[in-house]
PDB file of C-alpha atoms in Angstrom:
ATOM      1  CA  UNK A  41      63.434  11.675 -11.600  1.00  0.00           C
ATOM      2  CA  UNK A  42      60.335  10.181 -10.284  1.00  0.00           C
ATOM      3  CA  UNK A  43      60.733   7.370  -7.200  1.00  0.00           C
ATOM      4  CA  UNK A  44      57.882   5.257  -8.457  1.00  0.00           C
ATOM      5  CA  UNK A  45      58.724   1.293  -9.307  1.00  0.00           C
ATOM      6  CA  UNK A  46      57.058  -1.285 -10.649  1.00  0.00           C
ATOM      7  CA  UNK A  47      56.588  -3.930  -8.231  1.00  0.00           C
ATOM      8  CA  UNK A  48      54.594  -6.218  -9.713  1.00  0.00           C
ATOM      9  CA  UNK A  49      53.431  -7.397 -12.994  1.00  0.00           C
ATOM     10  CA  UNK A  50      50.262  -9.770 -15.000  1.00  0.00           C
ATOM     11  CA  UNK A  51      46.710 -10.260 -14.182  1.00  0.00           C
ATOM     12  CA  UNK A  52      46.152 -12.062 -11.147  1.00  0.00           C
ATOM     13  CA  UNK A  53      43.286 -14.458 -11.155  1.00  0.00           C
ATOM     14  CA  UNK A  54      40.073 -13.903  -8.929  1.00  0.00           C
ATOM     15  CA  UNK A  55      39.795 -16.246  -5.869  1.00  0.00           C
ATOM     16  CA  UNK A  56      36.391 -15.147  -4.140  1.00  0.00           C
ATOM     17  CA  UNK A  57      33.310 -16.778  -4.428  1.00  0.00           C
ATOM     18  CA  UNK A  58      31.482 -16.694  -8.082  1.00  0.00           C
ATOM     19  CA  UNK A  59      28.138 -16.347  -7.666  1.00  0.00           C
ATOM     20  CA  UNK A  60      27.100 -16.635 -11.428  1.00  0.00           C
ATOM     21  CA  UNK A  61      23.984 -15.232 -13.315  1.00  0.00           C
ATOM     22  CA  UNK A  62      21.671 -16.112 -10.136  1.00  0.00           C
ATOM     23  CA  UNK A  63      24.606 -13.340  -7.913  1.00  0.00           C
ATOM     24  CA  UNK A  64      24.174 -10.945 -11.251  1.00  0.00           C
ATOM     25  CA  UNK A  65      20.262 -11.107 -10.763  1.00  0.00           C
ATOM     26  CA  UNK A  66      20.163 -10.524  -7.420  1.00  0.00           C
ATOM     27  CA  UNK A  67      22.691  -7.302  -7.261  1.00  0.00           C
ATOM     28  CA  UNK A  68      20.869  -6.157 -10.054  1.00  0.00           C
ATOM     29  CA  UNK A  69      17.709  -6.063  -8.392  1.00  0.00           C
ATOM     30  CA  UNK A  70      18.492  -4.873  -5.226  1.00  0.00           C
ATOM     31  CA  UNK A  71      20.558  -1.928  -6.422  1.00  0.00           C
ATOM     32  CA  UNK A  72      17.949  -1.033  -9.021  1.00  0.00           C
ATOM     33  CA  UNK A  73      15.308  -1.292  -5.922  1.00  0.00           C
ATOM     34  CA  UNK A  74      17.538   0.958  -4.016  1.00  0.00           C
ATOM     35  CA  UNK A  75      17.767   3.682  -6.998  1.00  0.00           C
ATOM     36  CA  UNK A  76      13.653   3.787  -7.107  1.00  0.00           C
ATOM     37  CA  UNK A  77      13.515   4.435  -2.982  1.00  0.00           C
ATOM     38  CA  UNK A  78      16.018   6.556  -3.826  1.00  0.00           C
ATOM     39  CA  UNK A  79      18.370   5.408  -1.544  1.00  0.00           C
ATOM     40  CA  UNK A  80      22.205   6.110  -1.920  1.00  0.00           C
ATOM     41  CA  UNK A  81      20.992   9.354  -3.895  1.00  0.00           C
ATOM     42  CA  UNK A  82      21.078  12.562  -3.418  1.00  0.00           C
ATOM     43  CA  UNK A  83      18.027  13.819  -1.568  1.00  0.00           C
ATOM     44  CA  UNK A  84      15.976  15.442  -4.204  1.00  0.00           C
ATOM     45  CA  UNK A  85      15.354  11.262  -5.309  1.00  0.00           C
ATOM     46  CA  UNK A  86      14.270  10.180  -1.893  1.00  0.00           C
ATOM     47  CA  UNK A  87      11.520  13.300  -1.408  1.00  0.00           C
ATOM     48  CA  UNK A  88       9.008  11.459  -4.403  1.00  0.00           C
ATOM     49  CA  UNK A  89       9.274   7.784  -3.179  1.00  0.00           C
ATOM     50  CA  UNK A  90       8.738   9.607   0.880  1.00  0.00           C
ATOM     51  CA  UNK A  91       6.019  11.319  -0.428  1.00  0.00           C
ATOM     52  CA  UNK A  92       4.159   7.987  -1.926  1.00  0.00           C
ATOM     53  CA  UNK A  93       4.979   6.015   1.321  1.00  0.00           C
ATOM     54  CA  UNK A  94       3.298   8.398   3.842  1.00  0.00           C
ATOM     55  CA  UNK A  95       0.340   8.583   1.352  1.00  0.00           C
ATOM     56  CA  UNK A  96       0.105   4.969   1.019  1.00  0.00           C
ATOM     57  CA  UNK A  97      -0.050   4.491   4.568  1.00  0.00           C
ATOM     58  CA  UNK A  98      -1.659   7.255   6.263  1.00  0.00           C
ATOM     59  CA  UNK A  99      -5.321   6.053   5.649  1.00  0.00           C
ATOM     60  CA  UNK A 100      -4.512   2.438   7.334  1.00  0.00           C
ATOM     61  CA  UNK A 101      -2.769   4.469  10.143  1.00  0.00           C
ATOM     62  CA  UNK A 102      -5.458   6.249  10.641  1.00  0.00           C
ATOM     63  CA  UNK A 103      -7.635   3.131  11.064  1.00  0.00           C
ATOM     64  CA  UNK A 104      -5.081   1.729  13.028  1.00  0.00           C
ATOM     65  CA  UNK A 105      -5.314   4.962  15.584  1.00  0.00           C
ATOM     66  CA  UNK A 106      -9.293   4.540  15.415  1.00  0.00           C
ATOM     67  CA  UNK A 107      -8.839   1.093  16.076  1.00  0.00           C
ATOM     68  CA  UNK A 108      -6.747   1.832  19.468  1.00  0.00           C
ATOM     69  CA  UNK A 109      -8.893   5.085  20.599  1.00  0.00           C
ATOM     70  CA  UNK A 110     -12.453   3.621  20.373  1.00  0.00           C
ATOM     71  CA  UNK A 111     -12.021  -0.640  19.697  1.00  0.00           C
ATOM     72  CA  UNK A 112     -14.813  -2.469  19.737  1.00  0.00           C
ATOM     73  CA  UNK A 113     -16.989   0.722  18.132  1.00  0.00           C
ATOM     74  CA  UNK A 114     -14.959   0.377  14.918  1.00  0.00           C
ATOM     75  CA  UNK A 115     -16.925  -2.380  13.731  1.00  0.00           C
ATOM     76  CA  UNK A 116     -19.429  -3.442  11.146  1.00  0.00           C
ATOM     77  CA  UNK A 117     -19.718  -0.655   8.547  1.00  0.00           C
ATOM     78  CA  UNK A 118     -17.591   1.451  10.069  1.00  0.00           C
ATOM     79  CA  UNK A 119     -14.484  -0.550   9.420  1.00  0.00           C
ATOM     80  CA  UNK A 120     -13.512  -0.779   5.983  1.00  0.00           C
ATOM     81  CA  UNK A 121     -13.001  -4.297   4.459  1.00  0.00           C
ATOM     82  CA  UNK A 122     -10.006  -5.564   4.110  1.00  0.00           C
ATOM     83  CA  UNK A 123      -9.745  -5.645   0.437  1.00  0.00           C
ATOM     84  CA  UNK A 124     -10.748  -1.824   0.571  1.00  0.00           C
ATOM     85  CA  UNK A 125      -7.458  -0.691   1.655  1.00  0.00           C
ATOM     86  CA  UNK A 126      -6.363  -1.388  -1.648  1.00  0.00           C
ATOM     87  CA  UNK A 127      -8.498   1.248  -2.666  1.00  0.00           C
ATOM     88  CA  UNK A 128      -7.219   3.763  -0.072  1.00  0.00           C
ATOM     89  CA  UNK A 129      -3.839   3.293  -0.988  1.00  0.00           C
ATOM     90  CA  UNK A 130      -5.132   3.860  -5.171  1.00  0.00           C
ATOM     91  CA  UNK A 131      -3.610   7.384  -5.944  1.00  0.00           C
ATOM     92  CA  UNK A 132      -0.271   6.673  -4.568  1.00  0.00           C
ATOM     93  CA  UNK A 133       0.088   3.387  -6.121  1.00  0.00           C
ATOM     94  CA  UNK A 134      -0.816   5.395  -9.876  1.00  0.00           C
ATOM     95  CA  UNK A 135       1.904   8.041  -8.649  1.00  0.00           C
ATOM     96  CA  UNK A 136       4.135   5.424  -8.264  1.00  0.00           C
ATOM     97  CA  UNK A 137       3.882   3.774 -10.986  1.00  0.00           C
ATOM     98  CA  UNK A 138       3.822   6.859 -13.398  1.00  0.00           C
ATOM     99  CA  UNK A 139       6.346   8.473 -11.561  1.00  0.00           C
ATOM    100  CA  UNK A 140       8.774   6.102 -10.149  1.00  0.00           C
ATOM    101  CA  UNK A 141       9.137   2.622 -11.822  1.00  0.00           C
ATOM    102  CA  UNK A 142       9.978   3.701 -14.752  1.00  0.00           C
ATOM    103  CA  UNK A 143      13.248   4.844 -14.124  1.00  0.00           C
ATOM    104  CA  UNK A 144      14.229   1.154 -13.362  1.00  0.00           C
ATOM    105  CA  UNK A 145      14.669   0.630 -17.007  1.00  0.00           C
ATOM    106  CA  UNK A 146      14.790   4.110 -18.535  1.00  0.00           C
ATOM    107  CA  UNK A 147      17.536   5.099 -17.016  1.00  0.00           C
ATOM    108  CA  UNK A 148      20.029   2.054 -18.070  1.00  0.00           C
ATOM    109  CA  UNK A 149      19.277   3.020 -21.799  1.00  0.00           C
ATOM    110  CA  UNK A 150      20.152   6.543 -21.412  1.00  0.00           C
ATOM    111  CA  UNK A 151      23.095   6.743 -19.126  1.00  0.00           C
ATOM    112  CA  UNK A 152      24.840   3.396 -21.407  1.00  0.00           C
ATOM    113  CA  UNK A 153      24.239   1.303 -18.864  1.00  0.00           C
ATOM    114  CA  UNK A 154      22.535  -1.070 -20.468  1.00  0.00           C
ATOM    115  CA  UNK A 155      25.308  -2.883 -22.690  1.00  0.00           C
ATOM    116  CA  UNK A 156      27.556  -2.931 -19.973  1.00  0.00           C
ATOM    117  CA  UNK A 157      25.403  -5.225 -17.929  1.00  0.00           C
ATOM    118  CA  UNK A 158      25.212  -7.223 -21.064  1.00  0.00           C
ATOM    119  CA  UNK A 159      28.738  -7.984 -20.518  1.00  0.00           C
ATOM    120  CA  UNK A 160      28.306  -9.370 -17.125  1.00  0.00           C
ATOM    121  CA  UNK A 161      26.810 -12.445 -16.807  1.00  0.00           C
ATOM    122  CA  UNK A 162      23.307 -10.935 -17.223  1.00  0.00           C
ATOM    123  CA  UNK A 163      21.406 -12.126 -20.946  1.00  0.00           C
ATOM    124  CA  UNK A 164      18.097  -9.622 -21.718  1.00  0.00           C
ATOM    125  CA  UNK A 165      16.037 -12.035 -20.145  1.00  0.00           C
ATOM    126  CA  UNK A 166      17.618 -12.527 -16.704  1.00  0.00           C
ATOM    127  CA  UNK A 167      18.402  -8.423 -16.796  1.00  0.00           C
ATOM    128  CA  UNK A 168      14.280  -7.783 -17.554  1.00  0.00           C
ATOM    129  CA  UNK A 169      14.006 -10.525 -14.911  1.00  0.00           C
ATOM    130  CA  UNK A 170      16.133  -8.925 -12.242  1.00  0.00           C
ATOM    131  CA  UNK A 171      14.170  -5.237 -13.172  1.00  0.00           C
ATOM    132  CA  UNK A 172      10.814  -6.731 -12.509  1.00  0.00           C
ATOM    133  CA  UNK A 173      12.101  -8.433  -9.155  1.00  0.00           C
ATOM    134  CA  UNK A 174      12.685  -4.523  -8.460  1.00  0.00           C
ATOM    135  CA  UNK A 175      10.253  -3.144  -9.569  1.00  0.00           C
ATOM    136  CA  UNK A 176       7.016  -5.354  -8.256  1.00  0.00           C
ATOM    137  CA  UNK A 177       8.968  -6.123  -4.864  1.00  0.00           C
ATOM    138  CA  UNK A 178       9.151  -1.845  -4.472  1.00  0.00           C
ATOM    139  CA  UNK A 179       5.526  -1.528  -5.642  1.00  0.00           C
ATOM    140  CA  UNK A 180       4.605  -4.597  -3.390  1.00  0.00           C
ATOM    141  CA  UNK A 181       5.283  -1.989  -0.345  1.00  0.00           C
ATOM    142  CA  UNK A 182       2.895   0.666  -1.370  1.00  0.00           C
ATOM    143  CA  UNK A 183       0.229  -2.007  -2.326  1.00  0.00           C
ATOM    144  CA  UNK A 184       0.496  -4.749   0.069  1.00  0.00           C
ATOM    145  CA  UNK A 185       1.628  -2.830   3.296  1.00  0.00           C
ATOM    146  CA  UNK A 186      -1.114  -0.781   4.220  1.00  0.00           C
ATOM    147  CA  UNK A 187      -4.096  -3.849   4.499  1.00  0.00           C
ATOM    148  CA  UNK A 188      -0.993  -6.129   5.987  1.00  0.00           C
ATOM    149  CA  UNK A 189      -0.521  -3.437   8.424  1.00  0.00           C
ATOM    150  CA  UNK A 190      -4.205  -2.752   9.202  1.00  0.00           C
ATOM    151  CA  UNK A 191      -4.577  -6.584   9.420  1.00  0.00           C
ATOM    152  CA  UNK A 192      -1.581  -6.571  12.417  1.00  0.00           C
ATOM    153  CA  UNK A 193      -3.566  -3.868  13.934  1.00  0.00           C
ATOM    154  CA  UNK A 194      -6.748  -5.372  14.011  1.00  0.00           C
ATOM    155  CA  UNK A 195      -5.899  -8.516  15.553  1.00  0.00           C
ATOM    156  CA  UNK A 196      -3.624  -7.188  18.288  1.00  0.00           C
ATOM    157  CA  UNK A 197      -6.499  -5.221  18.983  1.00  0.00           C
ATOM    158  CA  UNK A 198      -8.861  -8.668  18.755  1.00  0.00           C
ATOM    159  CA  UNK A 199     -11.061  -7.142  16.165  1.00  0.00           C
ATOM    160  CA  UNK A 200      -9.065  -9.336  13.268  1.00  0.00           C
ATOM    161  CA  UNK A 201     -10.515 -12.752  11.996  1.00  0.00           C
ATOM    162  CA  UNK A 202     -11.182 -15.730  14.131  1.00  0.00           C
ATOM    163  CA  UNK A 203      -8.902 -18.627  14.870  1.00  0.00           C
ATOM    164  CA  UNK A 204      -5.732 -19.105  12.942  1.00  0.00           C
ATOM    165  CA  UNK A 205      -6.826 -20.910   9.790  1.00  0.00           C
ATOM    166  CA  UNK A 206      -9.052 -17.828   9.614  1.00  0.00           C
ATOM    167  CA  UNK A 207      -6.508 -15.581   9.574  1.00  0.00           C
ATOM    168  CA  UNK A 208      -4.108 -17.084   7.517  1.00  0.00           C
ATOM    169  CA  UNK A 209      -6.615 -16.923   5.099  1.00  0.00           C
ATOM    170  CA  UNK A 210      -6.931 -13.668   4.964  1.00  0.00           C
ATOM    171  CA  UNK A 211      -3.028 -13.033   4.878  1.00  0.00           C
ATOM    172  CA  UNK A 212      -2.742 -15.058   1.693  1.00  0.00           C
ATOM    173  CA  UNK A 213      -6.004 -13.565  -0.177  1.00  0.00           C
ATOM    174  CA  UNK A 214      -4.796 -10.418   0.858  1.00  0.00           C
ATOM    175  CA  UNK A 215      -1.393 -11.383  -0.792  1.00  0.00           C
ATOM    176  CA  UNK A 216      -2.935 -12.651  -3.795  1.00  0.00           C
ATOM    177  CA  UNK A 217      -4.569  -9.497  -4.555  1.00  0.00           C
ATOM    178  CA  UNK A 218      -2.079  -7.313  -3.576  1.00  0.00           C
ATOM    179  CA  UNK A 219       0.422  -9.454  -6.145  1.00  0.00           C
ATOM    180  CA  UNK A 220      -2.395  -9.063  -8.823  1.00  0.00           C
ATOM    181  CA  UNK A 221      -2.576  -5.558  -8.668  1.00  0.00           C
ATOM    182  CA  UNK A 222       0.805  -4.761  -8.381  1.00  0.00           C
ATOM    183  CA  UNK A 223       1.884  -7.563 -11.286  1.00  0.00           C
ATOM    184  CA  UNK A 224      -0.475  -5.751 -13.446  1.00  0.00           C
ATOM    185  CA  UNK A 225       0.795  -2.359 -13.024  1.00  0.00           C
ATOM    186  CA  UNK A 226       4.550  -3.617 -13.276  1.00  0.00           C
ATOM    187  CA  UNK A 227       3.521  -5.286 -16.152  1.00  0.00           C
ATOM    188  CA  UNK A 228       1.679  -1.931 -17.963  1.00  0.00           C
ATOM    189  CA  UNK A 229       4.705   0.409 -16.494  1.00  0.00           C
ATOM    190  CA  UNK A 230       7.553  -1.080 -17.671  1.00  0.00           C
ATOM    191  CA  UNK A 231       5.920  -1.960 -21.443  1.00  0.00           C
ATOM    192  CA  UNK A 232       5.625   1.798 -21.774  1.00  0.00           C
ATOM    193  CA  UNK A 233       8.683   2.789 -20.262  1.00  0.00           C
ATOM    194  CA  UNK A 234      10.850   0.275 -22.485  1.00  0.00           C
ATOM    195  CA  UNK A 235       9.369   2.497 -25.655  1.00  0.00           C
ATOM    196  CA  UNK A 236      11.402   5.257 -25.112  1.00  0.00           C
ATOM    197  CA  UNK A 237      15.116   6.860 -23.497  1.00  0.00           C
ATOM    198  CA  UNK A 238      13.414   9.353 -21.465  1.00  0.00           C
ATOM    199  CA  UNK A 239      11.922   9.076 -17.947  1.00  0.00           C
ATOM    200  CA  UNK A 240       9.555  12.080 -18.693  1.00  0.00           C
ATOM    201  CA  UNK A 241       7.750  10.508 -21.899  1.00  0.00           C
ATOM    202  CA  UNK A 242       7.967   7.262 -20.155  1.00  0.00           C
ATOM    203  CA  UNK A 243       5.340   8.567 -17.402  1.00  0.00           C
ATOM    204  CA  UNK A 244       3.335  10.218 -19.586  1.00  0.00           C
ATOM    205  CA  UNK A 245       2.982   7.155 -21.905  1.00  0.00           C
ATOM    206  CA  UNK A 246       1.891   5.357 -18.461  1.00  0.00           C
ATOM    207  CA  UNK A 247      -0.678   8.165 -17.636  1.00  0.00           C
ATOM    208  CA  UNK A 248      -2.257   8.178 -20.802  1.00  0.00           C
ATOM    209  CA  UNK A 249      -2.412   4.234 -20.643  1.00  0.00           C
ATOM    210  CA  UNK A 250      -3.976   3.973 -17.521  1.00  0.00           C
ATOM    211  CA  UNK A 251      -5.920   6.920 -17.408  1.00  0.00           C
ATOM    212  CA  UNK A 252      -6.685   7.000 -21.032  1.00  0.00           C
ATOM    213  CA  UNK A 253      -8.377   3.376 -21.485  1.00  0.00           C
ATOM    214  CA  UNK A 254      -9.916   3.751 -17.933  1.00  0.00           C
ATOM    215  CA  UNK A 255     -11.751   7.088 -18.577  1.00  0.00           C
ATOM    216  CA  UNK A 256     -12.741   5.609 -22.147  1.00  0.00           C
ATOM    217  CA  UNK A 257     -14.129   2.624 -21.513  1.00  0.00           C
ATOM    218  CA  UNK A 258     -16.214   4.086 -18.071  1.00  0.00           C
ATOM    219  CA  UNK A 259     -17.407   6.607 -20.101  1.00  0.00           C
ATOM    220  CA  UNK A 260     -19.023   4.248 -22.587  1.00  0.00           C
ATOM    221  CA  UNK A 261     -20.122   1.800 -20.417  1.00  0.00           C
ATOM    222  CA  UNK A 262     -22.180   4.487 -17.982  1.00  0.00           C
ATOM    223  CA  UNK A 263     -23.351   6.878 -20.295  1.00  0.00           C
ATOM    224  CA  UNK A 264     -23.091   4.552 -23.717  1.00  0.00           C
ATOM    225  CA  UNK A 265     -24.691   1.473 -22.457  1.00  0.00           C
ATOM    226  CA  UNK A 266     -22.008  -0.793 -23.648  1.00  0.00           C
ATOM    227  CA  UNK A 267     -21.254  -3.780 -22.741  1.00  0.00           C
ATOM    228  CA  UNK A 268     -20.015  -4.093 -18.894  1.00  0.00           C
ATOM    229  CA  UNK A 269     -17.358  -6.754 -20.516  1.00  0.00           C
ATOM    230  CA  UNK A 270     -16.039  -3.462 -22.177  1.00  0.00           C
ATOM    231  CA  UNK A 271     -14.395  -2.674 -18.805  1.00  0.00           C
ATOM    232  CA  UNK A 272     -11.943  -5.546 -18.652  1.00  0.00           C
ATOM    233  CA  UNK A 273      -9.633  -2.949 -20.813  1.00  0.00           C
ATOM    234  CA  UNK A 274      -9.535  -0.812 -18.114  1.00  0.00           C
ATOM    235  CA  UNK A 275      -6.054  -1.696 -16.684  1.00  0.00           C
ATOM    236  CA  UNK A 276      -6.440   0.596 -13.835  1.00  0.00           C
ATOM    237  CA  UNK A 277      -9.787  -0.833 -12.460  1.00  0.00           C
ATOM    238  CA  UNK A 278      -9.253  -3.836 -13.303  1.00  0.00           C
ATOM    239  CA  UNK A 279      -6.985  -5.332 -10.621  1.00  0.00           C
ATOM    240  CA  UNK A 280      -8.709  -2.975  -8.090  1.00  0.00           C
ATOM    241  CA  UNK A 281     -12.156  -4.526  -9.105  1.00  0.00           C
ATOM    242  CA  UNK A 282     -10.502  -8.093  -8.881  1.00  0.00           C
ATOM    243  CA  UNK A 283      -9.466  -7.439  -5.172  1.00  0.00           C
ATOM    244  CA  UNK A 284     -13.241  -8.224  -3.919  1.00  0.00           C
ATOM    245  CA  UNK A 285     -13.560 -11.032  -6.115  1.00  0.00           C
ATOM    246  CA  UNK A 286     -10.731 -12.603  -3.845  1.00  0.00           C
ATOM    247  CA  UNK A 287     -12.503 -12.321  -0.786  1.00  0.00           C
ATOM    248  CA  UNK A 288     -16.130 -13.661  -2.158  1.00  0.00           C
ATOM    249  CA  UNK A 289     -17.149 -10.411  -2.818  1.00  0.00           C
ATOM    250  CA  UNK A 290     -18.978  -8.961  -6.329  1.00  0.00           C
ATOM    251  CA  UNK A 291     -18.102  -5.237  -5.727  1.00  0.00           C
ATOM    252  CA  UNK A 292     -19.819  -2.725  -7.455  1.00  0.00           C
ATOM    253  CA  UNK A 293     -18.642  -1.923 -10.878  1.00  0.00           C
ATOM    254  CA  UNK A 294     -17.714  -4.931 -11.850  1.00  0.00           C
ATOM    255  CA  UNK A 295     -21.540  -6.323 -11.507  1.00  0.00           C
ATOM    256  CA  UNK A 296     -22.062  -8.768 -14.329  1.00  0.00           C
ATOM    257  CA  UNK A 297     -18.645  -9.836 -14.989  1.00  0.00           C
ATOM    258  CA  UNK A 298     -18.088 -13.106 -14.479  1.00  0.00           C
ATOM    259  CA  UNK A 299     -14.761 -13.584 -11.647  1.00  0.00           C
ATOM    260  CA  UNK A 300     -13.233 -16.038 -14.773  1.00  0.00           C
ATOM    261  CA  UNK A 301     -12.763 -13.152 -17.118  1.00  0.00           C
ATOM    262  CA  UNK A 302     -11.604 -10.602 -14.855  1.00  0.00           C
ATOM    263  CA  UNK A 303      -9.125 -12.831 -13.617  1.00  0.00           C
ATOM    264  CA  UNK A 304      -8.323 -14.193 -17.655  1.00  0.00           C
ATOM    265  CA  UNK A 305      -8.154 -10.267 -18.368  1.00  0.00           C
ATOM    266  CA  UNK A 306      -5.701  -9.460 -15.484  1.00  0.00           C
ATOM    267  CA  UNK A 307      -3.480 -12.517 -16.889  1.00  0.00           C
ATOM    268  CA  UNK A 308      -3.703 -10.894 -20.479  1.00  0.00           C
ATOM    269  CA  UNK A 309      -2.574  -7.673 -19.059  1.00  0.00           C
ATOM    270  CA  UNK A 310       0.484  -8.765 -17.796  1.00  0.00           C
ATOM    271  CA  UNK A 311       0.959 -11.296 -20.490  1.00  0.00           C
ATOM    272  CA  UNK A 312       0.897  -9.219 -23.407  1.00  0.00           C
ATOM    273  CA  UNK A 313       3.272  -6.459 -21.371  1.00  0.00           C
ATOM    274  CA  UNK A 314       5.623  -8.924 -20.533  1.00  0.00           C
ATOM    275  CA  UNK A 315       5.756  -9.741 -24.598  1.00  0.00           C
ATOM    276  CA  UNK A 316       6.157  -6.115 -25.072  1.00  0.00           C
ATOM    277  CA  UNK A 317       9.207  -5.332 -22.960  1.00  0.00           C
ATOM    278  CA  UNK A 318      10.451  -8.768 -24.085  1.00  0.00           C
ATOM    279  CA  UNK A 319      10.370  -7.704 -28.147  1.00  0.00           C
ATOM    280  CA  UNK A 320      11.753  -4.865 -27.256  1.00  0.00           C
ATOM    281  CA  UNK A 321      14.320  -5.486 -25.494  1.00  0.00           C
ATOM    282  CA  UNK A 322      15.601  -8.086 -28.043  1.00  0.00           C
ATOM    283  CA  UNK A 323      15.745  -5.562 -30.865  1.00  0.00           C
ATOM    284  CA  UNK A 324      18.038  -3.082 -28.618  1.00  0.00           C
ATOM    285  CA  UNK A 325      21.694  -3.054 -29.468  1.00  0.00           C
ATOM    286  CA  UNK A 326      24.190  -4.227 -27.273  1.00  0.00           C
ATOM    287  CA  UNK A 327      26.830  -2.218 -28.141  1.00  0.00           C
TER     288      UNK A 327
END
């Protein structure tokens, strides 16, 4: 006969701290963060996200080293603006979001996941809200850290801007761009991912998104002589072309655009893929 015995018997009720939908959120997020670094995975996960990091920041390294070597020659055309290291940092941002972010969501539809977080605390809304948290604090490091980091650089090497006021300034127009861009690419990514189940047709519905509408409406505008107007449907350019228009700048494709409508078309962007992840999340089943 077996040894084993029953020692005790019931449910016993939980004493630890609750910490309610906000404790839900916040787990939610920063596991889900973790899964797109790939950290707690297997390797094959973290070689991608690596890959997109050192991209990201080799070019403001690179500055950075120039700016130690030679100083004070590194100056006037030489030195890229600061809202140009957005553009430096463009194709591994695009990788990223193809490639990456969508798994945030994808994958909690087709492993099941989904309905069991539904059982937690977590509604749809504070779930999508905990998967954006995620997702634009993750793409926040590929699109904010390079010009934060060649900002640092600069000024410990006195070539950053003058006086404090000065260069808090630039930290928070800098911030405000960087949160534009990578709002609007959350936004696009995750309406296209919450479409379908798999992470394969989820990236190529972002690719042909971004890609598609930007090669479209470039095309027509340089060799069709629409409308310049015509490219505030490009949502890859867009928030790119709105990062000079936060430092006082016009850039140079977005000549004739008036700063109000690029900044009213960046707003629609993530607006109307906010209300597409939202419908369709509220049609999924629970069960």
């Amino acid at each position: 006969m077996s040894d084993a015995r029953i020692l005790d018997r019931g449910y016993r009720r939980y004493e630890g701290r609750r910490s309610g939908v906000t404790g839900a959120v916040r787990s939610v997020a920063w596991h889900t963060a973790r899964s797109i670094l790939g950290i707690g995975r297997s390797g094959r996960h973290k070689v991608f996200p690596i890959i997109v990091l050192v991209i990201a920041f080799l070019p403001a390294l690179g500055f950075l080293a120039l700016t130690i070597l030679i100083g004070d020659l590194l100056q006037g055309e030489l030195r890229p603006d600061y809202w140009e290291m957005f553009g430096f940092s463009f194709f591994p941002t695009l990788l990223f979001t193809a490639l990456v972010t969508p798994e945030a969501i994808v994958r909690d539809r087709s492993n099941g996941m989904f309905p069991i977080y539904l059982s937690t605390p977590l509604t749809r809304p504070t779930y999508l809200v905990a998967k954006v948290i995620a997702v634009l604090g993750t793409m926040a490091i590929i699109v904010l850290g390079p010009p934060l980091l060649a900002l640092i650089g600069y000024t410990f090497q006195n070539l950053g801007p003058d006086g404090l006021a000065n260069w808090v300034w630039v930290l928070v127009r800098l911030l405000g761009a960087g949160l534009v861009i990578a709002g609007l690419y959350t936004s696009v990514s995750m309406a296209a991912a919450s479409l379908t189940r798999r992470r394969a047709f989820a990236s190529v519905a972002v690719i042909l998104l971004l890609l598609g509408l930007s090669i479209a409406t470039n095309l027509l505008v340089e060799t069709a002589d629409a409308n310049t107007n015509l490219l505030l449907l490009d949502p890859l350019g867009l928030p790119l072309g709105m990062a000079p228009r936060v430092f006082g700048e016009t850039g140079d494709e977005y000549t004739g655009v008036s700063t109000l409508a690029m900044a009213s078309a960046c707003a629609g962007w993530i607006t109307g893929g906010a209300v597409v992840v939202a419908a369709r999340y509220r049609k999924l089943a629970a069960v």
